[in-house]
């Protein structure tokens, strides 16, 4: 009976999705039609279409989720990604557990953003809103075309199989449930600045009027992209069982490239807000960031690159995505070339050494980093297509090229916030940098003394982190001291007033602090991880670094949709137990290793269990120092970003309060 | 007492020799990982031999270990794998006509972009700006004029 109901429902969702496709087309074309037919009333159509589009897409998404929950195996997508044993949590997450569903999630998020902008823009930028909506509508229609005609999650399957296949076992993990939506919120979020920029180019919209809005959307998207990448690393670490979290895998690079350009963008926009310059460059950055988001989607969703993520391989759709991407980017960059300079800088550089120039160096470095990752990711592909020669570009290359770039970035990070706008006061700057530089040198020396001169990167990274941290600390201290002098306040009160009074700036500084904590974690785990792979019989003891681990044997266990051999190990140093598993999921012959980790702030003991030979088990033991710093640093980054964005809410409240006061006064 | 002395002597003699073999194996292990990290697992999609769990990766690691025990240097072992599988096996592309661009590109780009940024900043810093465009567009100004006329 239930399946009868859901049969109807999935068709309702399918119908809603088709309707949404047409609504998106209307949304894309309405402003153009208004112009051609000289009927300005049509313009509002594209604004009003946005919430409807979101509603229809939501109906479609909910019917897919409902079909997953009710095991409606007449839906091809359900039958191939879910079965009756799958826990409910993963059934919902199966919406993005397969190729078709994840594309639908992409579209759904995009319609959500569009509806939010439509709501946000009605009172703030009503005259340009229809054009922004039209650009978003065109993008959505493009993706809907892919979803409906090439990769339809509503497609049916007859005869109805009695049981579905299992969701990809590697995806059955909480980290993987959160990772794709976060990443998509980031990727898709950059479509909003893109639509603003295209609309501005089309209508000569004065930059000051929209760049501030763009900044907030970009920050929002940047936060989600950051969180998505960190969750992806987390998943890779806790699920894939190779002992690492970042492998310079092409798909990881695909998410990292828009992050790099997005980071350049959120810094560069500040320059335009403060100094009314870099208009053209910012538009270029906005378009490039979204272009890289599209490229990332293409790389992941087309299976063109060999990658551990290639579960989503689907060549036919790759051609569609590639063509769509080419059309969008040709139009966008073409428009940029023709009209990119529609607004020139209104202020000039006064000195090549100033806050704005530091931001430009930041942009140069991020662009170089991004272009290097881009070449390393795509070059093997081009080479093979052009000459047939096969080469590999892997972690040793990226580590060697990217680490120095990141270290230079830290130097700019330390000096940048100290340099004043317009023209740096060199003498003052020298005074302010002296103590932090000494602190940095002290920490670097300490590293060499304690751990020996093994890697040059370790002391340099730690020294730079100490350098940056001291400059940030000293900066806050100076601001608080000044406030205490002026207002005669206590320390705590002055500190709170200073930090809460300029949330945008200090939020940014908290983000920088989070990055520093991450750098410590990346340095420690990247350079000082140790591992051993050995055959162990029960009772054997293995030592890696200073950790002694005893193998106690194995036992068989049964999960909701898998059976597993569980290894029993004890860390002799602290008595903690480790329980790595070798899982076999129903409906899949694939064995999946699930590592077990014992974490303390300073080190992770991480173990995998492999196959058995002659009563001995293959045990892969890792001791990874400071991994927790990476996750903690990531959390600090997101918290800092939220604090920075809260400034916007606060200001809006103030505006509303004053306008309310004015209203009641009059 | 004598027994003790013998024990101590035996201990003093045994432990270093045991430690020596242990150190030796751990050196081999460290070298094996260092080599495996730079070689690609041939059946995997983007994993090194060091992290891959595929059977062939295990075999290739064992081969590395055996060659190390036989006294071969890491460079010899790498050359052996390149001879068998081609440059594809190297995760760090070599600096040869095909791979050179990968190594040159970041430097060229940094120099190019940095140079352009520097020149543009210097030039703009010297040249005075044209007077700023009027804050109001022609439409706005017309509206302002119309309003002032009304008053």
mmCIF file of N, CA and C in Angstrom, chain A residues 206 240-242 247 249-250 276-278 281 305-308 310 344-352 356-357 360-361 363-364 367-369 371-372 375-376 379-380 383 387 389-397 400-401 405 526 529 531-533 593 608 618 620, chain B residues 26 29-30 32-33 37-40 44-48 50-53 58 61 65 86-94 97-103 105-107 109-111 113-115 117-118 120-122 124-130 132-136:
data_model
loop_
_atom_site.group_PDB
_atom_site.id
_atom_site.type_symbol
_atom_site.label_atom_id
_atom_site.label_comp_id
_atom_site.label_asym_id
_atom_site.label_seq_id
_atom_site.Cartn_x
_atom_site.Cartn_y
_atom_site.Cartn_z
ATOM 1 N N UNK A 206 26.923 50.519 -10.962
ATOM 2 C CA UNK A 206 28.046 51.126 -10.258
ATOM 3 C C UNK A 206 28.555 50.189 -9.159
ATOM 4 N N UNK A 240 38.882 6.372 5.069
ATOM 5 C CA UNK A 240 39.616 5.707 3.994
ATOM 6 C C UNK A 240 40.757 4.829 4.509
ATOM 7 N N UNK A 241 41.266 5.142 5.697
ATOM 8 C CA UNK A 241 42.212 4.228 6.325
ATOM 9 C C UNK A 241 43.602 4.237 5.726
ATOM 10 N N UNK A 242 44.005 5.321 5.118
ATOM 11 C CA UNK A 242 45.375 5.346 4.604
ATOM 12 C C UNK A 242 46.275 6.174 5.510
ATOM 13 N N UNK A 247 45.560 14.136 0.043
ATOM 14 C CA UNK A 247 46.487 13.421 -0.820
ATOM 15 C C UNK A 247 46.769 14.114 -2.132
ATOM 16 N N UNK A 249 44.824 14.638 -4.298
ATOM 17 C CA UNK A 249 44.017 13.906 -5.257
ATOM 18 C C UNK A 249 43.345 14.927 -6.183
ATOM 19 N N UNK A 250 43.168 14.616 -7.473
ATOM 20 C CA UNK A 250 42.602 15.618 -8.385
ATOM 21 C C UNK A 250 41.288 16.219 -7.901
ATOM 22 N N UNK A 276 38.465 52.160 -3.146
ATOM 23 C CA UNK A 276 37.852 52.390 -4.457
ATOM 24 C C UNK A 276 38.814 52.160 -5.621
ATOM 25 N N UNK A 277 39.405 50.978 -5.608
ATOM 26 C CA UNK A 277 40.262 50.576 -6.725
ATOM 27 C C UNK A 277 40.094 49.079 -6.923
ATOM 28 N N UNK A 278 40.731 48.538 -7.949
ATOM 29 C CA UNK A 278 40.681 47.100 -8.261
ATOM 30 C C UNK A 278 39.311 46.630 -8.739
ATOM 31 N N UNK A 281 39.726 43.978 -11.524
ATOM 32 C CA UNK A 281 40.359 42.770 -10.989
ATOM 33 C C UNK A 281 39.359 41.973 -10.151
ATOM 34 N N UNK A 305 38.936 12.533 -14.542
ATOM 35 C CA UNK A 305 40.207 12.376 -13.841
ATOM 36 C C UNK A 305 40.193 11.112 -13.008
ATOM 37 N N UNK A 306 41.291 10.407 -13.036
ATOM 38 C CA UNK A 306 41.425 9.253 -12.169
ATOM 39 C C UNK A 306 41.514 9.750 -10.734
ATOM 40 N N UNK A 307 40.667 9.234 -9.894
ATOM 41 C CA UNK A 307 40.619 9.763 -8.544
ATOM 42 C C UNK A 307 39.919 8.771 -7.641
ATOM 43 N N UNK A 308 40.193 8.860 -6.347
ATOM 44 C CA UNK A 308 39.470 7.989 -5.430
ATOM 45 C C UNK A 308 37.994 8.345 -5.385
ATOM 46 N N UNK A 310 36.192 8.732 -8.010
ATOM 47 C CA UNK A 310 35.654 8.480 -9.346
ATOM 48 C C UNK A 310 34.416 7.588 -9.333
ATOM 49 N N UNK A 344 36.386 52.505 -13.787
ATOM 50 C CA UNK A 344 37.804 52.590 -13.490
ATOM 51 C C UNK A 344 38.022 52.899 -12.021
ATOM 52 N N UNK A 345 39.234 52.620 -11.569
ATOM 53 C CA UNK A 345 39.594 52.964 -10.197
ATOM 54 C C UNK A 345 39.375 54.451 -9.977
ATOM 55 N N UNK A 346 38.894 54.797 -8.784
ATOM 56 C CA UNK A 346 38.644 56.201 -8.506
ATOM 57 C C UNK A 346 39.700 56.799 -7.603
ATOM 58 N N UNK A 347 40.513 55.915 -7.037
ATOM 59 C CA UNK A 347 41.610 56.433 -6.234
ATOM 60 C C UNK A 347 42.875 55.739 -6.682
ATOM 61 N N UNK A 348 43.985 56.358 -6.395
ATOM 62 C CA UNK A 348 45.242 55.831 -6.879
ATOM 63 C C UNK A 348 46.081 55.289 -5.733
ATOM 64 N N UNK A 349 47.062 54.489 -6.108
ATOM 65 C CA UNK A 349 48.056 54.099 -5.119
ATOM 66 C C UNK A 349 48.849 55.334 -4.761
ATOM 67 N N UNK A 350 49.111 55.497 -3.485
ATOM 68 C CA UNK A 350 49.949 56.610 -3.077
ATOM 69 C C UNK A 350 51.368 56.103 -2.905
ATOM 70 N N UNK A 351 51.464 54.868 -2.442
ATOM 71 C CA UNK A 351 52.786 54.283 -2.248
ATOM 72 C C UNK A 351 52.715 52.808 -2.600
ATOM 73 N N UNK A 352 53.803 52.268 -3.180
ATOM 74 C CA UNK A 352 53.767 50.825 -3.453
ATOM 75 C C UNK A 352 53.940 50.000 -2.182
ATOM 76 N N UNK A 356 46.955 48.338 0.906
ATOM 77 C CA UNK A 356 46.375 47.865 -0.355
ATOM 78 C C UNK A 356 47.393 47.071 -1.173
ATOM 79 N N UNK A 357 48.667 47.496 -1.108
ATOM 80 C CA UNK A 357 49.658 46.727 -1.880
ATOM 81 C C UNK A 357 49.871 45.351 -1.242
ATOM 82 N N UNK A 360 47.401 43.180 -2.518
ATOM 83 C CA UNK A 360 47.709 42.768 -3.894
ATOM 84 C C UNK A 360 48.729 41.643 -3.888
ATOM 85 N N UNK A 361 49.715 41.718 -2.975
ATOM 86 C CA UNK A 361 50.667 40.603 -2.895
ATOM 87 C C UNK A 361 49.944 39.340 -2.465
ATOM 88 N N UNK A 363 46.949 38.598 -3.218
ATOM 89 C CA UNK A 363 46.261 38.114 -4.419
ATOM 90 C C UNK A 363 47.222 37.443 -5.392
ATOM 91 N N UNK A 364 48.403 38.040 -5.541
ATOM 92 C CA UNK A 364 49.396 37.446 -6.448
ATOM 93 C C UNK A 364 49.735 36.035 -5.966
ATOM 94 N N UNK A 367 46.899 33.576 -6.406
ATOM 95 C CA UNK A 367 46.704 33.251 -7.820
ATOM 96 C C UNK A 367 47.781 32.290 -8.307
ATOM 97 N N UNK A 368 49.019 32.535 -7.904
ATOM 98 C CA UNK A 368 50.097 31.624 -8.293
ATOM 99 C C UNK A 368 49.818 30.228 -7.730
ATOM 100 N N UNK A 369 49.400 30.176 -6.456
ATOM 101 C CA UNK A 369 49.098 28.876 -5.840
ATOM 102 C C UNK A 369 48.023 28.157 -6.638
ATOM 103 N N UNK A 371 47.020 28.654 -9.772
ATOM 104 C CA UNK A 371 47.437 28.282 -11.125
ATOM 105 C C UNK A 371 48.380 27.087 -11.101
ATOM 106 N N UNK A 372 49.183 26.967 -10.043
ATOM 107 C CA UNK A 372 50.081 25.818 -9.946
ATOM 108 C C UNK A 372 49.290 24.538 -9.715
ATOM 109 N N UNK A 375 47.591 23.619 -13.032
ATOM 110 C CA UNK A 375 48.459 22.975 -14.018
ATOM 111 C C UNK A 375 48.787 21.539 -13.593
ATOM 112 N N UNK A 376 49.130 21.382 -12.305
ATOM 113 C CA UNK A 376 49.470 20.046 -11.827
ATOM 114 C C UNK A 376 48.320 19.064 -11.966
ATOM 115 N N UNK A 379 47.589 19.020 -16.280
ATOM 116 C CA UNK A 379 48.652 18.765 -17.245
ATOM 117 C C UNK A 379 48.761 17.305 -17.677
ATOM 118 N N UNK A 380 48.694 16.341 -16.737
ATOM 119 C CA UNK A 380 48.771 14.940 -17.176
ATOM 120 C C UNK A 380 47.673 14.599 -18.181
ATOM 121 N N UNK A 383 48.552 16.251 -21.542
ATOM 122 C CA UNK A 383 49.698 15.571 -22.133
ATOM 123 C C UNK A 383 49.262 14.255 -22.756
ATOM 124 N N UNK A 387 49.820 13.879 -26.637
ATOM 125 C CA UNK A 387 50.935 13.064 -27.105
ATOM 126 C C UNK A 387 50.797 11.594 -26.763
ATOM 127 N N UNK A 389 51.574 10.423 -24.008
ATOM 128 C CA UNK A 389 52.504 10.135 -22.913
ATOM 129 C C UNK A 389 51.771 10.227 -21.581
ATOM 130 N N UNK A 390 52.092 9.309 -20.701
ATOM 131 C CA UNK A 390 51.427 9.328 -19.397
ATOM 132 C C UNK A 390 52.429 9.702 -18.317
ATOM 133 N N UNK A 391 52.116 10.761 -17.598
ATOM 134 C CA UNK A 391 52.932 11.065 -16.429
ATOM 135 C C UNK A 391 52.012 11.246 -15.230
ATOM 136 N N UNK A 392 52.583 11.237 -14.052
ATOM 137 C CA UNK A 392 51.810 11.412 -12.836
ATOM 138 C C UNK A 392 52.292 12.655 -12.114
ATOM 139 N N UNK A 393 51.355 13.398 -11.568
ATOM 140 C CA UNK A 393 51.718 14.528 -10.728
ATOM 141 C C UNK A 393 51.045 14.292 -9.388
ATOM 142 N N UNK A 394 51.832 13.954 -8.394
ATOM 143 C CA UNK A 394 51.255 13.554 -7.121
ATOM 144 C C UNK A 394 51.763 14.360 -5.949
ATOM 145 N N UNK A 395 51.509 13.872 -4.751
ATOM 146 C CA UNK A 395 51.862 14.605 -3.529
ATOM 147 C C UNK A 395 53.297 15.117 -3.471
ATOM 148 N N UNK A 396 54.313 14.344 -3.912
ATOM 149 C CA UNK A 396 55.671 14.896 -3.779
ATOM 150 C C UNK A 396 55.844 16.190 -4.564
ATOM 151 N N UNK A 397 55.193 16.275 -5.726
ATOM 152 C CA UNK A 397 55.275 17.512 -6.518
ATOM 153 C C UNK A 397 54.578 18.655 -5.789
ATOM 154 N N UNK A 400 56.249 19.967 -2.652
ATOM 155 C CA UNK A 400 57.455 20.733 -2.941
ATOM 156 C C UNK A 400 57.135 22.134 -3.459
ATOM 157 N N UNK A 401 56.091 22.236 -4.284
ATOM 158 C CA UNK A 401 55.762 23.527 -4.885
ATOM 159 C C UNK A 401 54.920 24.383 -3.937
ATOM 160 N N UNK A 405 55.147 28.334 -1.193
ATOM 161 C CA UNK A 405 54.153 29.377 -1.475
ATOM 162 C C UNK A 405 53.374 29.714 -0.205
ATOM 163 N N UNK A 526 52.369 16.318 8.821
ATOM 164 C CA UNK A 526 52.938 16.124 7.496
ATOM 165 C C UNK A 526 54.386 15.656 7.553
ATOM 166 N N UNK A 529 54.909 12.175 10.934
ATOM 167 C CA UNK A 529 54.115 10.956 11.055
ATOM 168 C C UNK A 529 55.027 9.747 10.858
ATOM 169 N N UNK A 531 54.923 5.279 10.570
ATOM 170 C CA UNK A 531 54.002 4.156 10.426
ATOM 171 C C UNK A 531 54.770 2.872 10.197
ATOM 172 N N UNK A 532 54.088 1.752 10.507
ATOM 173 C CA UNK A 532 54.650 0.439 10.222
ATOM 174 C C UNK A 532 53.538 -0.484 9.750
ATOM 175 N N UNK A 533 53.876 -1.330 8.804
ATOM 176 C CA UNK A 533 52.932 -2.311 8.294
ATOM 177 C C UNK A 533 53.543 -3.679 8.540
ATOM 178 N N UNK A 593 38.188 -1.283 4.740
ATOM 179 C CA UNK A 593 38.885 -1.150 6.012
ATOM 180 C C UNK A 593 38.392 0.094 6.726
ATOM 181 N N UNK A 608 44.892 0.235 11.167
ATOM 182 C CA UNK A 608 44.077 -0.496 10.199
ATOM 183 C C UNK A 608 44.324 -1.976 10.372
ATOM 184 N N UNK A 618 47.453 -8.654 9.155
ATOM 185 C CA UNK A 618 48.221 -7.513 8.678
ATOM 186 C C UNK A 618 47.756 -6.269 9.448
ATOM 187 N N UNK A 620 48.416 -2.207 10.173
ATOM 188 C CA UNK A 620 49.081 -0.981 9.713
ATOM 189 C C UNK A 620 48.911 0.064 10.811
ATOM 190 N N UNK B 26 64.851 -0.878 10.808
ATOM 191 C CA UNK B 26 64.044 0.346 10.834
ATOM 192 C C UNK B 26 64.534 1.330 9.774
ATOM 193 N N UNK B 29 63.026 0.096 6.695
ATOM 194 C CA UNK B 29 61.613 0.436 6.692
ATOM 195 C C UNK B 29 61.404 1.895 6.309
ATOM 196 N N UNK B 30 62.223 2.764 6.898
ATOM 197 C CA UNK B 30 62.054 4.189 6.616
ATOM 198 C C UNK B 30 62.340 4.464 5.138
ATOM 199 N N UNK B 32 62.063 2.353 2.729
ATOM 200 C CA UNK B 32 61.007 1.734 1.933
ATOM 201 C C UNK B 32 59.819 2.694 1.818
ATOM 202 N N UNK B 33 59.437 3.291 2.966
ATOM 203 C CA UNK B 33 58.304 4.216 2.941
ATOM 204 C C UNK B 33 58.636 5.430 2.091
ATOM 205 N N UNK B 37 56.404 6.321 -1.114
ATOM 206 C CA UNK B 37 55.613 7.549 -1.167
ATOM 207 C C UNK B 37 55.740 8.237 -2.516
ATOM 208 N N UNK B 38 56.845 7.989 -3.204
ATOM 209 C CA UNK B 38 57.075 8.698 -4.459
ATOM 210 C C UNK B 38 56.734 7.859 -5.679
ATOM 211 N N UNK B 39 56.231 6.661 -5.442
ATOM 212 C CA UNK B 39 55.836 5.812 -6.564
ATOM 213 C C UNK B 39 54.329 5.599 -6.542
ATOM 214 N N UNK B 40 53.778 5.499 -7.731
ATOM 215 C CA UNK B 40 52.346 5.382 -7.849
ATOM 216 C C UNK B 40 51.942 3.915 -7.837
ATOM 217 N N UNK B 44 45.719 1.642 -8.835
ATOM 218 C CA UNK B 44 44.834 2.565 -8.121
ATOM 219 C C UNK B 44 44.662 3.822 -8.959
ATOM 220 N N UNK B 45 43.812 4.730 -8.464
ATOM 221 C CA UNK B 45 43.541 5.871 -9.299
ATOM 222 C C UNK B 45 44.394 7.073 -8.977
ATOM 223 N N UNK B 46 44.682 7.318 -7.741
ATOM 224 C CA UNK B 46 45.594 8.419 -7.451
ATOM 225 C C UNK B 46 46.229 8.194 -6.099
ATOM 226 N N UNK B 47 46.785 7.015 -5.889
ATOM 227 C CA UNK B 47 47.370 6.726 -4.591
ATOM 228 C C UNK B 47 48.818 6.282 -4.758
ATOM 229 N N UNK B 48 49.608 6.564 -3.741
ATOM 230 C CA UNK B 48 50.990 6.106 -3.790
ATOM 231 C C UNK B 48 51.071 4.680 -3.256
ATOM 232 N N UNK B 50 52.712 3.848 -0.845
ATOM 233 C CA UNK B 50 52.782 3.893 0.613
ATOM 234 C C UNK B 50 51.397 3.785 1.233
ATOM 235 N N UNK B 51 50.367 4.294 0.566
ATOM 236 C CA UNK B 51 49.048 4.320 1.185
ATOM 237 C C UNK B 51 48.090 3.310 0.574
ATOM 238 N N UNK B 52 48.413 2.761 -0.575
ATOM 239 C CA UNK B 52 47.463 1.887 -1.244
ATOM 240 C C UNK B 52 47.309 0.560 -0.500
ATOM 241 N N UNK B 53 46.075 0.054 -0.522
ATOM 242 C CA UNK B 53 45.824 -1.234 0.117
ATOM 243 C C UNK B 53 45.664 -2.334 -0.928
ATOM 244 N N UNK B 58 51.164 -4.031 -2.249
ATOM 245 C CA UNK B 58 51.879 -4.824 -1.239
ATOM 246 C C UNK B 58 53.083 -5.516 -1.879
ATOM 247 N N UNK B 61 55.783 -3.089 -2.676
ATOM 248 C CA UNK B 61 56.506 -2.671 -1.467
ATOM 249 C C UNK B 61 57.473 -3.757 -1.017
ATOM 250 N N UNK B 65 61.467 -3.605 -0.483
ATOM 251 C CA UNK B 65 62.127 -4.036 0.753
ATOM 252 C C UNK B 65 63.257 -5.018 0.430
ATOM 253 N N UNK B 86 57.741 3.028 -16.834
ATOM 254 C CA UNK B 86 57.789 4.354 -17.451
ATOM 255 C C UNK B 86 57.671 5.449 -16.399
ATOM 256 N N UNK B 87 57.737 6.698 -16.881
ATOM 257 C CA UNK B 87 57.671 7.843 -15.969
ATOM 258 C C UNK B 87 56.362 7.894 -15.200
ATOM 259 N N UNK B 88 55.355 7.222 -15.726
ATOM 260 C CA UNK B 88 54.034 7.214 -15.107
ATOM 261 C C UNK B 88 54.104 6.816 -13.636
ATOM 262 N N UNK B 89 55.066 5.965 -13.306
ATOM 263 C CA UNK B 89 55.158 5.430 -11.943
ATOM 264 C C UNK B 89 55.612 6.498 -10.952
ATOM 265 N N UNK B 90 56.284 7.549 -11.450
ATOM 266 C CA UNK B 90 56.817 8.581 -10.557
ATOM 267 C C UNK B 90 55.735 9.599 -10.219
ATOM 268 N N UNK B 91 55.467 9.759 -8.922
ATOM 269 C CA UNK B 91 54.468 10.756 -8.528
ATOM 270 C C UNK B 91 55.036 12.166 -8.608
ATOM 271 N N UNK B 92 56.358 12.241 -8.601
ATOM 272 C CA UNK B 92 57.002 13.542 -8.769
ATOM 273 C C UNK B 92 57.547 13.555 -10.182
ATOM 274 N N UNK B 93 56.945 14.328 -11.077
ATOM 275 C CA UNK B 93 57.367 14.273 -12.476
ATOM 276 C C UNK B 93 58.824 14.694 -12.620
ATOM 277 N N UNK B 94 59.587 14.027 -13.485
ATOM 278 C CA UNK B 94 60.996 14.379 -13.646
ATOM 279 C C UNK B 94 61.152 15.688 -14.403
ATOM 280 N N UNK B 97 61.966 17.137 -20.840
ATOM 281 C CA UNK B 97 61.161 17.986 -21.731
ATOM 282 C C UNK B 97 59.668 17.939 -21.443
ATOM 283 N N UNK B 98 59.155 16.773 -21.052
ATOM 284 C CA UNK B 98 57.718 16.691 -20.811
ATOM 285 C C UNK B 98 57.317 17.268 -19.460
ATOM 286 N N UNK B 99 58.167 17.066 -18.453
ATOM 287 C CA UNK B 99 57.787 17.471 -17.106
ATOM 288 C C UNK B 99 58.272 18.860 -16.716
ATOM 289 N N UNK B 100 59.175 19.436 -17.534
ATOM 290 C CA UNK B 100 59.832 20.682 -17.129
ATOM 291 C C UNK B 100 58.826 21.799 -16.865
ATOM 292 N N UNK B 101 57.801 21.879 -17.703
ATOM 293 C CA UNK B 101 56.867 23.002 -17.571
ATOM 294 C C UNK B 101 56.244 23.036 -16.179
ATOM 295 N N UNK B 102 56.031 21.856 -15.599
ATOM 296 C CA UNK B 102 55.441 21.800 -14.268
ATOM 297 C C UNK B 102 56.327 22.485 -13.234
ATOM 298 N N UNK B 103 57.625 22.372 -13.439
ATOM 299 C CA UNK B 103 58.553 22.952 -12.460
ATOM 300 C C UNK B 103 58.815 24.420 -12.743
ATOM 301 N N UNK B 105 56.674 26.568 -14.432
ATOM 302 C CA UNK B 105 55.436 27.352 -14.407
ATOM 303 C C UNK B 105 55.242 28.182 -13.132
ATOM 304 N N UNK B 106 55.336 27.606 -11.937
ATOM 305 C CA UNK B 106 55.082 28.434 -10.745
ATOM 306 C C UNK B 106 56.033 29.630 -10.665
ATOM 307 N N UNK B 107 57.292 29.416 -11.056
ATOM 308 C CA UNK B 107 58.258 30.518 -10.964
ATOM 309 C C UNK B 107 57.959 31.591 -12.002
ATOM 310 N N UNK B 109 55.159 32.208 -13.409
ATOM 311 C CA UNK B 109 53.914 32.876 -13.050
ATOM 312 C C UNK B 109 54.136 33.869 -11.917
ATOM 313 N N UNK B 110 54.869 33.437 -10.894
ATOM 314 C CA UNK B 110 55.121 34.322 -9.755
ATOM 315 C C UNK B 110 55.884 35.553 -10.220
ATOM 316 N N UNK B 111 56.911 35.331 -11.050
ATOM 317 C CA UNK B 111 57.694 36.463 -11.536
ATOM 318 C C UNK B 111 56.833 37.372 -12.409
ATOM 319 N N UNK B 113 53.377 37.679 -12.684
ATOM 320 C CA UNK B 113 52.302 38.366 -11.976
ATOM 321 C C UNK B 113 52.860 39.398 -11.001
ATOM 322 N N UNK B 114 53.910 38.973 -10.274
ATOM 323 C CA UNK B 114 54.516 39.895 -9.320
ATOM 324 C C UNK B 114 55.064 41.121 -10.029
ATOM 325 N N UNK B 115 55.722 40.898 -11.166
ATOM 326 C CA UNK B 115 56.266 42.014 -11.936
ATOM 327 C C UNK B 115 55.182 42.966 -12.401
ATOM 328 N N UNK B 117 52.188 43.345 -11.153
ATOM 329 C CA UNK B 117 51.598 44.029 -9.996
ATOM 330 C C UNK B 117 52.501 45.182 -9.557
ATOM 331 N N UNK B 118 53.805 44.913 -9.503
ATOM 332 C CA UNK B 118 54.737 45.936 -9.025
ATOM 333 C C UNK B 118 54.747 47.141 -9.963
ATOM 334 N N UNK B 120 52.481 48.083 -12.159
ATOM 335 C CA UNK B 120 51.205 48.811 -12.146
ATOM 336 C C UNK B 120 51.123 49.695 -10.902
ATOM 337 N N UNK B 121 51.517 49.133 -9.753
ATOM 338 C CA UNK B 121 51.434 49.929 -8.520
ATOM 339 C C UNK B 121 52.346 51.146 -8.587
ATOM 340 N N UNK B 122 53.582 50.923 -9.090
ATOM 341 C CA UNK B 122 54.522 52.048 -9.176
ATOM 342 C C UNK B 122 53.982 53.138 -10.105
ATOM 343 N N UNK B 124 50.899 53.707 -11.075
ATOM 344 C CA UNK B 124 49.726 54.401 -10.545
ATOM 345 C C UNK B 124 50.110 55.337 -9.406
ATOM 346 N N UNK B 125 51.116 54.914 -8.623
ATOM 347 C CA UNK B 125 51.519 55.739 -7.498
ATOM 348 C C UNK B 125 52.119 57.061 -7.994
ATOM 349 N N UNK B 126 52.733 57.024 -9.188
ATOM 350 C CA UNK B 126 53.351 58.245 -9.703
ATOM 351 C C UNK B 126 52.338 59.138 -10.396
ATOM 352 N N UNK B 127 51.493 58.507 -11.226
ATOM 353 C CA UNK B 127 50.558 59.306 -12.016
ATOM 354 C C UNK B 127 49.418 59.789 -11.132
ATOM 355 N N UNK B 128 49.104 61.097 -11.190
ATOM 356 C CA UNK B 128 47.946 61.562 -10.439
ATOM 357 C C UNK B 128 46.668 61.027 -11.074
ATOM 358 N N UNK B 129 45.685 60.820 -10.249
ATOM 359 C CA UNK B 129 44.422 60.265 -10.753
ATOM 360 C C UNK B 129 43.651 61.342 -11.498
ATOM 361 N N UNK B 130 42.866 60.930 -12.500
ATOM 362 C CA UNK B 130 41.924 61.882 -13.095
ATOM 363 C C UNK B 130 40.882 62.268 -12.054
ATOM 364 N N UNK B 132 37.714 62.493 -9.898
ATOM 365 C CA UNK B 132 36.726 61.435 -9.741
ATOM 366 C C UNK B 132 35.452 61.732 -10.525
ATOM 367 N N UNK B 133 34.851 60.676 -11.019
ATOM 368 C CA UNK B 133 33.595 60.826 -11.746
ATOM 369 C C UNK B 133 32.548 61.388 -10.798
ATOM 370 N N UNK B 134 31.591 62.150 -11.342
ATOM 371 C CA UNK B 134 30.550 62.680 -10.461
ATOM 372 C C UNK B 134 29.812 61.535 -9.769
ATOM 373 N N UNK B 135 29.490 61.757 -8.517
ATOM 374 C CA UNK B 135 28.842 60.710 -7.742
ATOM 375 C C UNK B 135 27.479 60.363 -8.313
ATOM 376 N N UNK B 136 26.857 61.351 -8.953
ATOM 377 C CA UNK B 136 25.510 61.112 -9.479
ATOM 378 C C UNK B 136 25.572 60.974 -10.996
#
